mmCIF file of C-alpha atoms in Angstrom:
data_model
loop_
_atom_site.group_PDB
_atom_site.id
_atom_site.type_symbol
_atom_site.label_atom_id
_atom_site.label_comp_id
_atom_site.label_asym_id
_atom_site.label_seq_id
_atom_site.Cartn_x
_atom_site.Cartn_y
_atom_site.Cartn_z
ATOM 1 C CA UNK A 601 8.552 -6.106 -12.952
ATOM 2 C CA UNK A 602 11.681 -3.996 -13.740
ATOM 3 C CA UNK A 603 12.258 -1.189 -11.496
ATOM 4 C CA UNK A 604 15.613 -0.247 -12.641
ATOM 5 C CA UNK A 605 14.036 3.207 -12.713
ATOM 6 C CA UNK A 606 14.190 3.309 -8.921
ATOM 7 C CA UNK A 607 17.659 4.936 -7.913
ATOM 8 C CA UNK A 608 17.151 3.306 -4.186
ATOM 9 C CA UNK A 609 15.948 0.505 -3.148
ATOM 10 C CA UNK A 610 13.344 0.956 -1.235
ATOM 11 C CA UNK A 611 13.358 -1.147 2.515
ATOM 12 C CA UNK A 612 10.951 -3.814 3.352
ATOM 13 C CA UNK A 613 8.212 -3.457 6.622
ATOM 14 C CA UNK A 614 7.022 -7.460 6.797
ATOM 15 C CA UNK A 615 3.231 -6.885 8.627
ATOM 16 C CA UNK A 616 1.058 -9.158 10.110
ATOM 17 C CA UNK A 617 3.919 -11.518 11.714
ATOM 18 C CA UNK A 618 2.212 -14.583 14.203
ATOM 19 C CA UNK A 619 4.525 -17.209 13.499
ATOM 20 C CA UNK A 620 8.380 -17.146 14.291
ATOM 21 C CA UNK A 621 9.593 -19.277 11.165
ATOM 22 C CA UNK A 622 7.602 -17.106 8.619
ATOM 23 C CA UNK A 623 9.341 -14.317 10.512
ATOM 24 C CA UNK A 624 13.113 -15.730 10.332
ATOM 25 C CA UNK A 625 12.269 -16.277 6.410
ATOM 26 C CA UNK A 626 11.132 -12.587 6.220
ATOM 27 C CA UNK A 627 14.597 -11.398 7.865
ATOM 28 C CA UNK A 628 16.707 -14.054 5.960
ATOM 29 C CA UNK A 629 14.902 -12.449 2.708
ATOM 30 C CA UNK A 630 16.039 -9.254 3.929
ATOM 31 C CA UNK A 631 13.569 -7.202 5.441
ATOM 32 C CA UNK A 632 14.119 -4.641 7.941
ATOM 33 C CA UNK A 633 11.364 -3.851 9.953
ATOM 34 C CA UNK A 634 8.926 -6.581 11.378
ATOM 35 C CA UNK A 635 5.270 -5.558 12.393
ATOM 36 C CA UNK A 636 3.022 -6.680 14.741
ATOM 37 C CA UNK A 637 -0.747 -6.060 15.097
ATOM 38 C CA UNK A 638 -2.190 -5.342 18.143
ATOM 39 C CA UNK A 639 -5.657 -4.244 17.472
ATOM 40 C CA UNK A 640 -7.471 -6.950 19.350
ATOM 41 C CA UNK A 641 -10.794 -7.377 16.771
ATOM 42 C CA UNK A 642 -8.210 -7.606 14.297
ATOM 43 C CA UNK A 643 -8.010 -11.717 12.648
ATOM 44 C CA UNK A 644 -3.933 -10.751 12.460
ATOM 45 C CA UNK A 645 -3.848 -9.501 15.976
ATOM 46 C CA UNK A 646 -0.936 -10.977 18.308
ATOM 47 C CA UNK A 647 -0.750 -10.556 22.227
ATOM 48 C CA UNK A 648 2.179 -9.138 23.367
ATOM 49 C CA UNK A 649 3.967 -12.408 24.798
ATOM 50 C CA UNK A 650 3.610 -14.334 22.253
ATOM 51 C CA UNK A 651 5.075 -11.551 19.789
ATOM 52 C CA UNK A 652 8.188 -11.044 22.703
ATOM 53 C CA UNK A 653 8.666 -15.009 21.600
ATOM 54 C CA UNK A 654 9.058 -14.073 17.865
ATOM 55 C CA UNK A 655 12.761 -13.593 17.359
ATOM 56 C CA UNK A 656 14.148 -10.596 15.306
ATOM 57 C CA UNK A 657 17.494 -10.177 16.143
ATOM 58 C CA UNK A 658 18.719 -6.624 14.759
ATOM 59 C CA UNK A 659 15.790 -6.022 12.668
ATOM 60 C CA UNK A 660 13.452 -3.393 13.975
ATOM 61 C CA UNK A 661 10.440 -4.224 15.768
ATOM 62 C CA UNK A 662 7.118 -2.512 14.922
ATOM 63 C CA UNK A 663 3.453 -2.615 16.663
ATOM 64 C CA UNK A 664 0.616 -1.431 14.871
ATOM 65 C CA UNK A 665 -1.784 0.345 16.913
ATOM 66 C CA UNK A 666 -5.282 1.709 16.118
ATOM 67 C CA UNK A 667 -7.404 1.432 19.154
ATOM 68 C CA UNK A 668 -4.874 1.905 22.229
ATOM 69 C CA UNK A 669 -4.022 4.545 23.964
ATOM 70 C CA UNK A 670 -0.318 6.216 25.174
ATOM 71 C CA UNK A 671 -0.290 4.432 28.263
ATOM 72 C CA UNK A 672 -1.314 1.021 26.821
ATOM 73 C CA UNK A 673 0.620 1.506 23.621
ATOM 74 C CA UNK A 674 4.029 1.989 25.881
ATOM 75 C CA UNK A 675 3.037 -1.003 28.418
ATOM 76 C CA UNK A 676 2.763 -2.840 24.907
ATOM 77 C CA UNK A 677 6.246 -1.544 23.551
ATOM 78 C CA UNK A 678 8.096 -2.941 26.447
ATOM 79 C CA UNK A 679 6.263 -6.326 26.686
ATOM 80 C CA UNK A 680 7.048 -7.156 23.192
ATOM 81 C CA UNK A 681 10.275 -5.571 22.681
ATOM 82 C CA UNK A 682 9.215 -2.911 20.224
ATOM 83 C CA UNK A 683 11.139 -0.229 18.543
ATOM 84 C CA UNK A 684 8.367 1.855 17.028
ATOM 85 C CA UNK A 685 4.576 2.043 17.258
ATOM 86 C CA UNK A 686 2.788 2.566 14.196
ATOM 87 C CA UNK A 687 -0.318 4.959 15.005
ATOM 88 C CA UNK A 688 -3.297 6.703 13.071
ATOM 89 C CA UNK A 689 -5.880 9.192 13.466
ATOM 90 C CA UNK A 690 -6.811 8.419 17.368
ATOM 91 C CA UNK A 691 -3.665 9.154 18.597
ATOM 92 C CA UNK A 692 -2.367 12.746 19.312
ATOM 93 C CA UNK A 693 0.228 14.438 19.009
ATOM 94 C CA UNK A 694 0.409 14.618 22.245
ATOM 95 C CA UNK A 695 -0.051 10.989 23.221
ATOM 96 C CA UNK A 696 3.115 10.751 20.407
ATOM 97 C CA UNK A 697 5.325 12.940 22.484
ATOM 98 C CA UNK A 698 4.776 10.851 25.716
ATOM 99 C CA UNK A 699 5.965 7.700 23.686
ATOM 100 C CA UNK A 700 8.755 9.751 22.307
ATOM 101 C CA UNK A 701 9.016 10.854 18.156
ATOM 102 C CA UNK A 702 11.283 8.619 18.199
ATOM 103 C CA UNK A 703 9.574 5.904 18.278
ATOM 104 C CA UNK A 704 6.159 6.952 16.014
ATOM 105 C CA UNK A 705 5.343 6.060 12.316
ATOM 106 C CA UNK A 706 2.412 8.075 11.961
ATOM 107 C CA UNK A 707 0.017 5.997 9.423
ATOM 108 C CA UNK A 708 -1.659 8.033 6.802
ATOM 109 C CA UNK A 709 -4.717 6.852 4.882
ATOM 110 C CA UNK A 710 -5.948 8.076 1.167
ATOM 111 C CA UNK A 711 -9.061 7.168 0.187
ATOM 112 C CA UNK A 712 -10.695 8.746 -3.198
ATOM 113 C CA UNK A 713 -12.241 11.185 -1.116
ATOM 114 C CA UNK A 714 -9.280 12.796 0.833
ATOM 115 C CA UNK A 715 -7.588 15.849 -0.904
ATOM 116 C CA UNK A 716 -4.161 17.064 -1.271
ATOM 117 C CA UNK A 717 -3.990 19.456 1.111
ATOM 118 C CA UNK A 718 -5.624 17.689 3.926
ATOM 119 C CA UNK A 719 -3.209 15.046 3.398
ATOM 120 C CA UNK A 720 -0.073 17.733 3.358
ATOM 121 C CA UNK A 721 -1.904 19.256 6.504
ATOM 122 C CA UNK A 722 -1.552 15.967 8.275
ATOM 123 C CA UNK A 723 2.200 15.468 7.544
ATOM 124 C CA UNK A 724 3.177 18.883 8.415
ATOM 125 C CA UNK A 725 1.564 18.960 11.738
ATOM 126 C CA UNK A 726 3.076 15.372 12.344
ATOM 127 C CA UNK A 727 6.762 15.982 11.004
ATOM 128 C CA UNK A 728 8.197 16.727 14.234
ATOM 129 C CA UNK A 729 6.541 14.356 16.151
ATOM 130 C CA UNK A 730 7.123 10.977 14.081
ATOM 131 C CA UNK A 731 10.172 9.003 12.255
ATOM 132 C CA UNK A 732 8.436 8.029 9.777
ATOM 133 C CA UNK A 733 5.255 7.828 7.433
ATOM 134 C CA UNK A 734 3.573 5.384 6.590
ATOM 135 C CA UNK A 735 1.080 6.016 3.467
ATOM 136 C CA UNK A 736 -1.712 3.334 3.060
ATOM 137 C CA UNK A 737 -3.119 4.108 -0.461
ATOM 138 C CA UNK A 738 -5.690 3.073 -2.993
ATOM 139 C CA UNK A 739 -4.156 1.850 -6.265
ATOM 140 C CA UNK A 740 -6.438 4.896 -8.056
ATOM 141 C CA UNK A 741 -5.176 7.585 -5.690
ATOM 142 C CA UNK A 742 -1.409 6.952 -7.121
ATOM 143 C CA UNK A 743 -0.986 10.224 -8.872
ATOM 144 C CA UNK A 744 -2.601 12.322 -6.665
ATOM 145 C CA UNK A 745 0.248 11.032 -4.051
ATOM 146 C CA UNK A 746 2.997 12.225 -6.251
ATOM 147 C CA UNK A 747 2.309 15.707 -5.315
ATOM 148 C CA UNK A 748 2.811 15.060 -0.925
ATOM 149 C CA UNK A 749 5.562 16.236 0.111
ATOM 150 C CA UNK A 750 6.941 14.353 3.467
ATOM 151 C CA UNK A 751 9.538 16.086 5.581
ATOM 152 C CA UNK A 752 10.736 12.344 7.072
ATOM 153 C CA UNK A 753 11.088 9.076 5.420
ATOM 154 C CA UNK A 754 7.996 7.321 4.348
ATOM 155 C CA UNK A 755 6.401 3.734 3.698
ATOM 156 C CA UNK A 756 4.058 3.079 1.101
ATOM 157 C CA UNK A 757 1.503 0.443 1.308
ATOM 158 C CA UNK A 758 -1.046 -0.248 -1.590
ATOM 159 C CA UNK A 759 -4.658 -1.702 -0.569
ATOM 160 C CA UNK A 760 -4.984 -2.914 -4.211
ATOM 161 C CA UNK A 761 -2.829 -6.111 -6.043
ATOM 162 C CA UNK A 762 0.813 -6.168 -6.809
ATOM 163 C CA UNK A 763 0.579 -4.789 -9.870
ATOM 164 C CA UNK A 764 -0.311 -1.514 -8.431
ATOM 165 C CA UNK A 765 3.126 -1.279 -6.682
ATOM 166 C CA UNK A 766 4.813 -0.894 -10.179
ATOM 167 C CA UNK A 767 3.214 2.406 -10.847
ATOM 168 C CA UNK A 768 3.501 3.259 -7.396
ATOM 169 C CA UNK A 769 7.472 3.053 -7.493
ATOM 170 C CA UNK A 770 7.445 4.634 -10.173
ATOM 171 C CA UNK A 771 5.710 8.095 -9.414
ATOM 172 C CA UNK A 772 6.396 8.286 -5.539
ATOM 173 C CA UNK A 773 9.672 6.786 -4.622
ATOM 174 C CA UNK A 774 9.064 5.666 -1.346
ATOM 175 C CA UNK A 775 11.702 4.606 1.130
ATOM 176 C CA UNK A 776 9.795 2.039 2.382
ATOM 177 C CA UNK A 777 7.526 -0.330 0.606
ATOM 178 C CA UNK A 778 5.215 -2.392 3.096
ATOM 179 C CA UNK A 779 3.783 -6.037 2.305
ATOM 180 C CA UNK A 780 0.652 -7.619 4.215
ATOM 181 C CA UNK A 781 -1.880 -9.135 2.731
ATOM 182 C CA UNK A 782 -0.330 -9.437 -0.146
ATOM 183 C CA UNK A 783 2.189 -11.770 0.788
ATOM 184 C CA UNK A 784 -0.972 -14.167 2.907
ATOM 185 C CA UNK A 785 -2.197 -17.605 2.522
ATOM 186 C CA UNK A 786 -5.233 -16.124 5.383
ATOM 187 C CA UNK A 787 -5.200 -13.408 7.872
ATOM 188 C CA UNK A 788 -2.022 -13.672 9.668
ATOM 189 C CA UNK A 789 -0.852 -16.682 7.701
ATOM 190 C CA UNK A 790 2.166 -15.491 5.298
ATOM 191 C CA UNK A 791 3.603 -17.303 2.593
ATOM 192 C CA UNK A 792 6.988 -17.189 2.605
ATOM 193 C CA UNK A 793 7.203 -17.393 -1.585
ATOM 194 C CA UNK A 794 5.580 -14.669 -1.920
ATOM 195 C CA UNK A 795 7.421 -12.971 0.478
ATOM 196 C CA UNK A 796 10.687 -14.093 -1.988
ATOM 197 C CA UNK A 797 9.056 -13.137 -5.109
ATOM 198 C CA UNK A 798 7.977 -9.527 -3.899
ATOM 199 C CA UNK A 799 11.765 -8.450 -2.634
ATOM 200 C CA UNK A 800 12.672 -10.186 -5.470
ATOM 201 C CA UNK A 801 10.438 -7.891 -7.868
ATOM 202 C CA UNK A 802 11.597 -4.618 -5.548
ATOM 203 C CA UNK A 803 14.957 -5.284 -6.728
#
């Protein structure tokens, strides 16, 4: 994969993390932001003592968080020693303020269906109330996310293979590029090879 056309590297956001020595291979590798799930019907999900076991020493700590509300979501936070709290569609604006910005990566989903400008409508109403973006995207949908225009830094994820991530790069230029699945032996069992051989590939 050469990506030599990428002028930044792009950081790493590790997702899915259950086990502490998949997670100290993820940070030796050189990610910088470690995710936790804690959507409970979710075969990746984590409670929040066992993730406060999971070292990460000065890498950022993130919780994904799709059913929970503010209140829960901040109780969360400060059991497991989280830095941000990724959030989608449930979650307000509002609810985002009483965490604090600060703290938000507002999760964005494109299906084949979404357009443009309902997309662009969602990250300008969220721009002041989020870090970052994080863009979960369908491998077909690539080109179509060229023309977004985010007002904070952003993380893309691709639902398709690897090889997806190549175009990807290419086009959008994230400054983030998030691995989960991808890098999985089963649901919230990582490989840490193929956690290697995708930094390796981003450069």
């Amino acid at each position: 994969m050469n990506l030599q056309h990428i002028t930044k590297r792009p950081f790493i956001k590790v997702t899915g993390q259950t086990n502490a020595g998949l997670a100290d291979c993820a940070m030796a590798f050189g990610a910088r932001m470690l995710c936790f799930i804690f959507d409970r019907l979710n075969p990746r999900a984590i409670s929040p003592e066992r993730a406060s076991d999971i070292p990460s020493h000065n890498i950022q700590r993130v919780g994904i968080f799709h059913e929970s509300n503010a209140d829960e979501v901040m109780q969360i936070m400060q059991q497991a020693r989280l830095d941000f709290a990724q959030v989608a569609d449930k979650f307000s604006t509002t609810d985002a303020e009483r965490v604090g910005a600060q703290h938000i990566i507002r999760e964005l989903r494109m299906a084949r269906e979404t357009s443009i400008s309902y997309m662009q409508m969602q990250i300008d109403e969220w721009s002041e109330h989020c870090s970052f973006f994080l863009l979960v995207i369908d491998g077909n949908d690539i080109k179509q996310a060229t023309a977004l225009h985010f007002k904070k830094p952003w993380i893309l994820c691709i639902d398709k293979a690897s090889a997806s991530m190549t175009e990807a790069l290419r086009n959008c230029r994230p400054d983030g590029v998030e691995l989960a699945d991808s890098v999985e032996e089963a649901p919230g069992i990582q490989n840490a090879g193929k956690i290697l051989q995708a930094i390796v590939e981003l450069g």
